[in-house]
PDB file of C-alpha atoms in Angstrom:
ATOM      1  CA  UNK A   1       5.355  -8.585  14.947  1.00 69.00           C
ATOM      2  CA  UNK A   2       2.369  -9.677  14.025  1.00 82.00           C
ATOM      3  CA  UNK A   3       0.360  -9.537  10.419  1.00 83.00           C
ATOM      4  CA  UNK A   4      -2.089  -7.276  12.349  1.00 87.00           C
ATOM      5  CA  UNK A   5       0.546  -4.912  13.069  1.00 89.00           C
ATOM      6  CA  UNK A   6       1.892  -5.028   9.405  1.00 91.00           C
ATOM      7  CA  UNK A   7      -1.388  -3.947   8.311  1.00 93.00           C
ATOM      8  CA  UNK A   8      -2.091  -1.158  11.180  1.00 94.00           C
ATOM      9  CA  UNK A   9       1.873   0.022   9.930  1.00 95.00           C
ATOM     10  CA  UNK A  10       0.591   0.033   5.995  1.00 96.00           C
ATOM     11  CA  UNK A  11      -3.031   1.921   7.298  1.00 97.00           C
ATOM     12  CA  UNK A  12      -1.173   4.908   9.108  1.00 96.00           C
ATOM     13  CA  UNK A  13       1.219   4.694   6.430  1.00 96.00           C
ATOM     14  CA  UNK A  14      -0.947   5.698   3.729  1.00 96.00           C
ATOM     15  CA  UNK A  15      -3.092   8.303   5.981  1.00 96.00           C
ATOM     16  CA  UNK A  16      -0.050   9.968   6.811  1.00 96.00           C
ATOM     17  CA  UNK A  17       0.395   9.862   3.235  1.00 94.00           C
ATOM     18  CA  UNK A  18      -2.880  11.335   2.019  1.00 95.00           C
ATOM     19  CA  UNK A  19      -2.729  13.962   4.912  1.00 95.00           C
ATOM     20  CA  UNK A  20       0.661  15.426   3.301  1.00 93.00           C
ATOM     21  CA  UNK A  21      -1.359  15.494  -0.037  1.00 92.00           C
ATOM     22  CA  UNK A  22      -4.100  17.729   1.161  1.00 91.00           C
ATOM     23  CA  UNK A  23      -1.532  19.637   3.135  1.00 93.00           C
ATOM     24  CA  UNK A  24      -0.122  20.484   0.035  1.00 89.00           C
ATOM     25  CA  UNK A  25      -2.930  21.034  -1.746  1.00 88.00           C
ATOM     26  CA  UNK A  26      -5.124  23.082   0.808  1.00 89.00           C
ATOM     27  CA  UNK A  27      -2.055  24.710   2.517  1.00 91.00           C
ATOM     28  CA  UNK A  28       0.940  24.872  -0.088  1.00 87.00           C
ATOM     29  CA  UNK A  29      -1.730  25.448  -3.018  1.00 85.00           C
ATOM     30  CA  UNK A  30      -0.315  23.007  -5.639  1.00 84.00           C
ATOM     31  CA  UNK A  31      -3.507  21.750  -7.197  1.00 81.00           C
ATOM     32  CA  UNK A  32      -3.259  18.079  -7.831  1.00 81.00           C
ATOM     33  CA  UNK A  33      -3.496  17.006 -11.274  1.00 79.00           C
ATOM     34  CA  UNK A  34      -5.716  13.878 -12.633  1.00 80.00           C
ATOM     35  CA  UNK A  35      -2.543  11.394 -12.560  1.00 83.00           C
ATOM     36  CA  UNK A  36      -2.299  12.864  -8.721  1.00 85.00           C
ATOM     37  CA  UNK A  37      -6.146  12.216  -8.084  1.00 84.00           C
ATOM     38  CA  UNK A  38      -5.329   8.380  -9.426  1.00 86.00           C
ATOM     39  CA  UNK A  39      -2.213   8.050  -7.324  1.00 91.00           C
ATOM     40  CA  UNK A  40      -4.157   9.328  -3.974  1.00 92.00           C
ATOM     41  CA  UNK A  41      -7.206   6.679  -4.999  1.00 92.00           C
ATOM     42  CA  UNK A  42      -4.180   3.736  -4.570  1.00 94.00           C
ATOM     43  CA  UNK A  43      -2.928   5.124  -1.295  1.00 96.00           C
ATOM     44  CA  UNK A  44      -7.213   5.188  -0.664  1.00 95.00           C
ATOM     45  CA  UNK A  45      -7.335   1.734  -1.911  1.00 95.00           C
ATOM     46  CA  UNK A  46      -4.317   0.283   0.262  1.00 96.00           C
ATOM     47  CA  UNK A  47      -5.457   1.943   3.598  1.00 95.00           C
ATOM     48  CA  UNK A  48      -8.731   0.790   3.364  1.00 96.00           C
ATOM     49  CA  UNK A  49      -7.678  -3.185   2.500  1.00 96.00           C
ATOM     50  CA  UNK A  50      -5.205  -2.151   5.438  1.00 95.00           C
ATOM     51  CA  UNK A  51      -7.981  -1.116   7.837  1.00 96.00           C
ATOM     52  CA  UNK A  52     -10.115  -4.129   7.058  1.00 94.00           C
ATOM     53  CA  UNK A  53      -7.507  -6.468   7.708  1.00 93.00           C
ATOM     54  CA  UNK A  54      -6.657  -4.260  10.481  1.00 93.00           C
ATOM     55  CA  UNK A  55     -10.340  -4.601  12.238  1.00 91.00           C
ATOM     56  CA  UNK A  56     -10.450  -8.383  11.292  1.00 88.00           C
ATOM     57  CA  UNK A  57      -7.302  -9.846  12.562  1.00 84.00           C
ATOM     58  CA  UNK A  58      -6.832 -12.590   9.428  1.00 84.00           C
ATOM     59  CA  UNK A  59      -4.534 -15.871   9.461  1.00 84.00           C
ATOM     60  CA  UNK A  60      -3.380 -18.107   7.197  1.00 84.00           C
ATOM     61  CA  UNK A  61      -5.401 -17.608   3.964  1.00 88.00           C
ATOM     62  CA  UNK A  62      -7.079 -14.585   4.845  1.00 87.00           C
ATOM     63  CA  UNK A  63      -3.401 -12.736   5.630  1.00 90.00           C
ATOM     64  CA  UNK A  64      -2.324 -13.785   2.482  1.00 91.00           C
ATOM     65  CA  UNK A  65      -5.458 -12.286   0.690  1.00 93.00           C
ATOM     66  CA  UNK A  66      -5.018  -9.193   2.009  1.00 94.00           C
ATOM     67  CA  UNK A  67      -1.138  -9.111   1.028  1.00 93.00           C
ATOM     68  CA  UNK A  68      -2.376  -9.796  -2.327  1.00 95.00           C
ATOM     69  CA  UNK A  69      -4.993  -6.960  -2.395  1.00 96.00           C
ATOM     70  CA  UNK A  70      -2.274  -4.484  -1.083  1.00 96.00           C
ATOM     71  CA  UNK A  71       0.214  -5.271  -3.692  1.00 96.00           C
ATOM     72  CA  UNK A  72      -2.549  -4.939  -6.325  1.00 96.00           C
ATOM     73  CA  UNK A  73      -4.034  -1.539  -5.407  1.00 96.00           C
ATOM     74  CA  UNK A  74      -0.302  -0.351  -4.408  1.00 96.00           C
ATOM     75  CA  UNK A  75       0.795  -1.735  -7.756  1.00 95.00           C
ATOM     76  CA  UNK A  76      -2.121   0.031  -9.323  1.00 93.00           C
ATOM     77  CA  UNK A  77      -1.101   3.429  -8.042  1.00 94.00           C
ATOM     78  CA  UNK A  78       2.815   2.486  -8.798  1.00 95.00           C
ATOM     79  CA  UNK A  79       1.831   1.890 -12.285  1.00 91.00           C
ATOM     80  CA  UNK A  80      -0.320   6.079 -12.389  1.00 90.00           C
ATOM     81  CA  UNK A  81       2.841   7.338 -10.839  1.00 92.00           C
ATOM     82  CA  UNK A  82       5.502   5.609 -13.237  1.00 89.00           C
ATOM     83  CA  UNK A  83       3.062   7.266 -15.963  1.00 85.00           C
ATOM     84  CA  UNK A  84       3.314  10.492 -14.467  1.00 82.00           C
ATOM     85  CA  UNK A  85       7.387  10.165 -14.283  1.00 84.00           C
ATOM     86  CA  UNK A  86       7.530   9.415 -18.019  1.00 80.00           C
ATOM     87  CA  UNK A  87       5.140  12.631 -18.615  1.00 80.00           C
ATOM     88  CA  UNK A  88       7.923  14.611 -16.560  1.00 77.00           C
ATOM     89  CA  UNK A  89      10.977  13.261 -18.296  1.00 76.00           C
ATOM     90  CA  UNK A  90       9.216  13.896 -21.739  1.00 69.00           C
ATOM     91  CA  UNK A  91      10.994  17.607 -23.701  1.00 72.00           C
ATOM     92  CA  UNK A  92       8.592  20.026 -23.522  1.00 68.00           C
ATOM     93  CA  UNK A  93       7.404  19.525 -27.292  1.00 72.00           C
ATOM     94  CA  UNK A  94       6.296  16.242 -26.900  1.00 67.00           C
ATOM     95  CA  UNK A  95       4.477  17.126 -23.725  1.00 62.00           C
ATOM     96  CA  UNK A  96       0.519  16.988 -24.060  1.00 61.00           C
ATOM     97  CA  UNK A  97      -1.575  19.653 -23.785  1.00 63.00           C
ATOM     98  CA  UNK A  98      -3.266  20.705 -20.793  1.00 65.00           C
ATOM     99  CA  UNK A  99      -6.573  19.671 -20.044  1.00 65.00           C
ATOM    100  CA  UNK A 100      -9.597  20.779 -17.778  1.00 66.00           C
ATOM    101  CA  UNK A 101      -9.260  20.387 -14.061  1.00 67.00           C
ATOM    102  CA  UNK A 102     -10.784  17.492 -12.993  1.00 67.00           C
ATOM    103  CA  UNK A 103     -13.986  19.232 -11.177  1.00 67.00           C
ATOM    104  CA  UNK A 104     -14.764  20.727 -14.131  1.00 67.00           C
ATOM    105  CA  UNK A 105     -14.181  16.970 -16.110  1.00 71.00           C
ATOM    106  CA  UNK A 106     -16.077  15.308 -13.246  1.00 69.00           C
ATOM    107  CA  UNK A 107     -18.964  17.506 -13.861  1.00 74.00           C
ATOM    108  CA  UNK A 108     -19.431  17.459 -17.545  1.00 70.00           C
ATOM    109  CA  UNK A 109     -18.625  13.849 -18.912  1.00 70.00           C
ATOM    110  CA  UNK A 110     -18.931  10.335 -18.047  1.00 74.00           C
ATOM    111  CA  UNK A 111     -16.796   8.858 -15.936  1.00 65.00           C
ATOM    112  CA  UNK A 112     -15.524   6.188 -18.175  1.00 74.00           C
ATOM    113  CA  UNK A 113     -13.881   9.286 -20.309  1.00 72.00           C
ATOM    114  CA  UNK A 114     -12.904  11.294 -17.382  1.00 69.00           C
ATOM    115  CA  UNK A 115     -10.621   7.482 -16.163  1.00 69.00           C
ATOM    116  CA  UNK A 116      -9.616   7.796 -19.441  1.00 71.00           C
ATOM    117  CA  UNK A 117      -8.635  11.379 -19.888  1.00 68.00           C
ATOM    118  CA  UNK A 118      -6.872  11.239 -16.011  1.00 64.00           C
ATOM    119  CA  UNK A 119      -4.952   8.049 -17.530  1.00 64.00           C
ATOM    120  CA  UNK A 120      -3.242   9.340 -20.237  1.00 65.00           C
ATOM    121  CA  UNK A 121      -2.371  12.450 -18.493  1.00 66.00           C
ATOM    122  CA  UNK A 122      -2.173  15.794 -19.634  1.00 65.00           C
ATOM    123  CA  UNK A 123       0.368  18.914 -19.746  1.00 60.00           C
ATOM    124  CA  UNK A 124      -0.371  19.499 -15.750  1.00 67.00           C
ATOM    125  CA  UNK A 125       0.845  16.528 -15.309  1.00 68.00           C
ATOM    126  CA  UNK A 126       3.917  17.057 -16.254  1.00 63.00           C
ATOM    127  CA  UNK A 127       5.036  20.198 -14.719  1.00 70.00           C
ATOM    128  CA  UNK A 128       7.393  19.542 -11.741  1.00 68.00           C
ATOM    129  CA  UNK A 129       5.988  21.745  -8.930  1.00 76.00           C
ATOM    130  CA  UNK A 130       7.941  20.363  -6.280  1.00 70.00           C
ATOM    131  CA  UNK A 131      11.198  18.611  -5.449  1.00 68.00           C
ATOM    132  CA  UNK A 132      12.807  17.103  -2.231  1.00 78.00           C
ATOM    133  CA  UNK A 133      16.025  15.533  -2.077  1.00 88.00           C
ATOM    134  CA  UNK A 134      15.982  15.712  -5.926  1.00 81.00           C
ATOM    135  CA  UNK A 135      12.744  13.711  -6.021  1.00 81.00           C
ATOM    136  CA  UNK A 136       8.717  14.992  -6.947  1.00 85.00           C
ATOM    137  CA  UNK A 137       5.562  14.231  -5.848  1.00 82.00           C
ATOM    138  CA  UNK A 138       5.239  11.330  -8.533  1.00 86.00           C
ATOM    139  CA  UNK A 139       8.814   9.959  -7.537  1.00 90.00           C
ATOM    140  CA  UNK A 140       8.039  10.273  -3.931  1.00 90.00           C
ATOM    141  CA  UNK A 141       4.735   8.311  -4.472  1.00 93.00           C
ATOM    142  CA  UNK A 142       6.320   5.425  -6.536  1.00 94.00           C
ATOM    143  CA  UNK A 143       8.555   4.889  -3.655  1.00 95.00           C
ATOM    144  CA  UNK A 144       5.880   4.520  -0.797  1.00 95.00           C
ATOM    145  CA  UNK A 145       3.989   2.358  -3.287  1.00 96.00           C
ATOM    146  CA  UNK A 146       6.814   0.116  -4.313  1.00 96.00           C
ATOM    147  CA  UNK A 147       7.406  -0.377  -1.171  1.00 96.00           C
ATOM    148  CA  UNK A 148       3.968  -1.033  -0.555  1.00 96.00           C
ATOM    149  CA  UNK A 149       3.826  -3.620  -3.126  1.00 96.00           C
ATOM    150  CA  UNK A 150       6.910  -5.420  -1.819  1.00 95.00           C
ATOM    151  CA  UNK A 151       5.379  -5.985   1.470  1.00 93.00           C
ATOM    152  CA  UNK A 152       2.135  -7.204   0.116  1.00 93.00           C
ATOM    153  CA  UNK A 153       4.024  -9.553  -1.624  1.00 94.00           C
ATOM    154  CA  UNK A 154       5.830 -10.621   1.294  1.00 91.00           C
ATOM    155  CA  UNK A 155       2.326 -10.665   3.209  1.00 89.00           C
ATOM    156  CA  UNK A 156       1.293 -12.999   0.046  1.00 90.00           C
ATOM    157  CA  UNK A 157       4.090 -15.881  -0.146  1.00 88.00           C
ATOM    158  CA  UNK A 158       5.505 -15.835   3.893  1.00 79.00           C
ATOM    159  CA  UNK A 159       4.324 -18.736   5.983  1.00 70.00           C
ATOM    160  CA  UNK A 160       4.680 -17.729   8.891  1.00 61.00           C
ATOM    161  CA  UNK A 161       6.885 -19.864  11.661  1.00 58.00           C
ATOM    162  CA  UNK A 162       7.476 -19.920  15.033  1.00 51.00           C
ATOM    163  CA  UNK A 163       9.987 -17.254  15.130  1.00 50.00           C
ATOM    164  CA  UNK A 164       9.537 -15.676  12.147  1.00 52.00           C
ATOM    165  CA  UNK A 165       8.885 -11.528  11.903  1.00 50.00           C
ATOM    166  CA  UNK A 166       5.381 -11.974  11.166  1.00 55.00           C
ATOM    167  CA  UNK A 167       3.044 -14.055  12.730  1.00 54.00           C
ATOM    168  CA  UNK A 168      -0.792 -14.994  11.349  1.00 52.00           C
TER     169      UNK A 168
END
C-alpha cells in the first residue's frame, strides 16, 4: 500500500464523514452546534491536506509533511470534540447558557469573537441529541480523529522499506 493510497483512504474517509453530518443535519434535523461547526472544519481541514497529497503523489519529505499536517488539523478537531465531551459530562447547573446559532453570530460580529464564542461552547453544545452504541456525535468524532491523528503520525516518523505497508 502505498502513501498515495493512505491519503486517498484518509480523503474518502473524512467525506464520508462530512456527508453523514449534513445527512443529519438536512435529513435527521439536528442542527449542529458551534463546537460541531469546528469539528466538521477539522474533518474539512484533513480531507483537503488528504486530497492534495492525494493529486501530488509525495515521497520522502513531502509524505512526511503531509502526515504532519493531518495529525495537526485531525488533532485540532480532536482537541473541539474532547471540549464538547467535557460540556456533555458537565451537571446541568454548571452547564453554560445557550447562545445564538451560529448564522445569526456569523452575521452580526467579528469573526475573531464568533472563534471565540464557538470555542468555549455553549448550552447547545451540551445537549446529547444522539447516541449509537452508547457513543454521540462528539464521541464518535474524537474517534475518527484520533485515529486520524495516529496515522498522520505514523505517515510522519515511518521510513518506508522495501516491504514495509507503506511505500513513498
Amino acid at each position: 500500500m502505498t502513501s498515495r493510497w493512505v491519503f486517498g483512504l484518509i480523503f474518502l474517509v473524512c467525506a464520508a464523514l462530512l456527508g453523514v453530518a449534513f445527512y443529519m443535519e438536512h435529513v435527521m434535523g439536528l442542527e449542529p452546534c458551534p463546537l460541531c461547526w469546528l469539528q466538521r472544519f477539522g474533518f474539512m481541514g484533513a480531507g483537503l491536506v488528504s486530497l492534495l497529497a492525494l493529486l501530488q503523489g509525495p515521497t520522502g519529505f513531502g509524505v512526511r509533511l503531509y502526515g504532519l499536517l493531518v495529525a495537526l488539523t485531525a488533532g485540532a478537531g480532536l482537541a473541539v470534540a474532547g471540549r464538547q465531551l467535557w460540556l456533555q459530562s458537565l451537571p446541568a447547573d454548571q452547564v453554560p447558557a445557550c447562545g445564538p446559532s451560529v448564522d445569526y453570530m456569523l452575521e452580526v460580529l467579528p469573526w475573531f469573537e464568533v472563534l471565540s464564542t464557538a470555542l468555549r461552547g455553549t448550552g447547545d453544545c451540551a445537549t446529547v441529541v444522539w447516541r449509537f452504541l452508547g457513543l454521540s456525535i462528539p464521541g464518535w468524532t474524537a474517534v475518527f480523529f484520533s485515529v486520524l491523528v495516529i496515522t498522520g503520525l505514523v505517515l510522519l516518523v515511518r521510513r518506508p522499506g522495501r516491504r514495509e505497508w507503506i511505500r513513498g
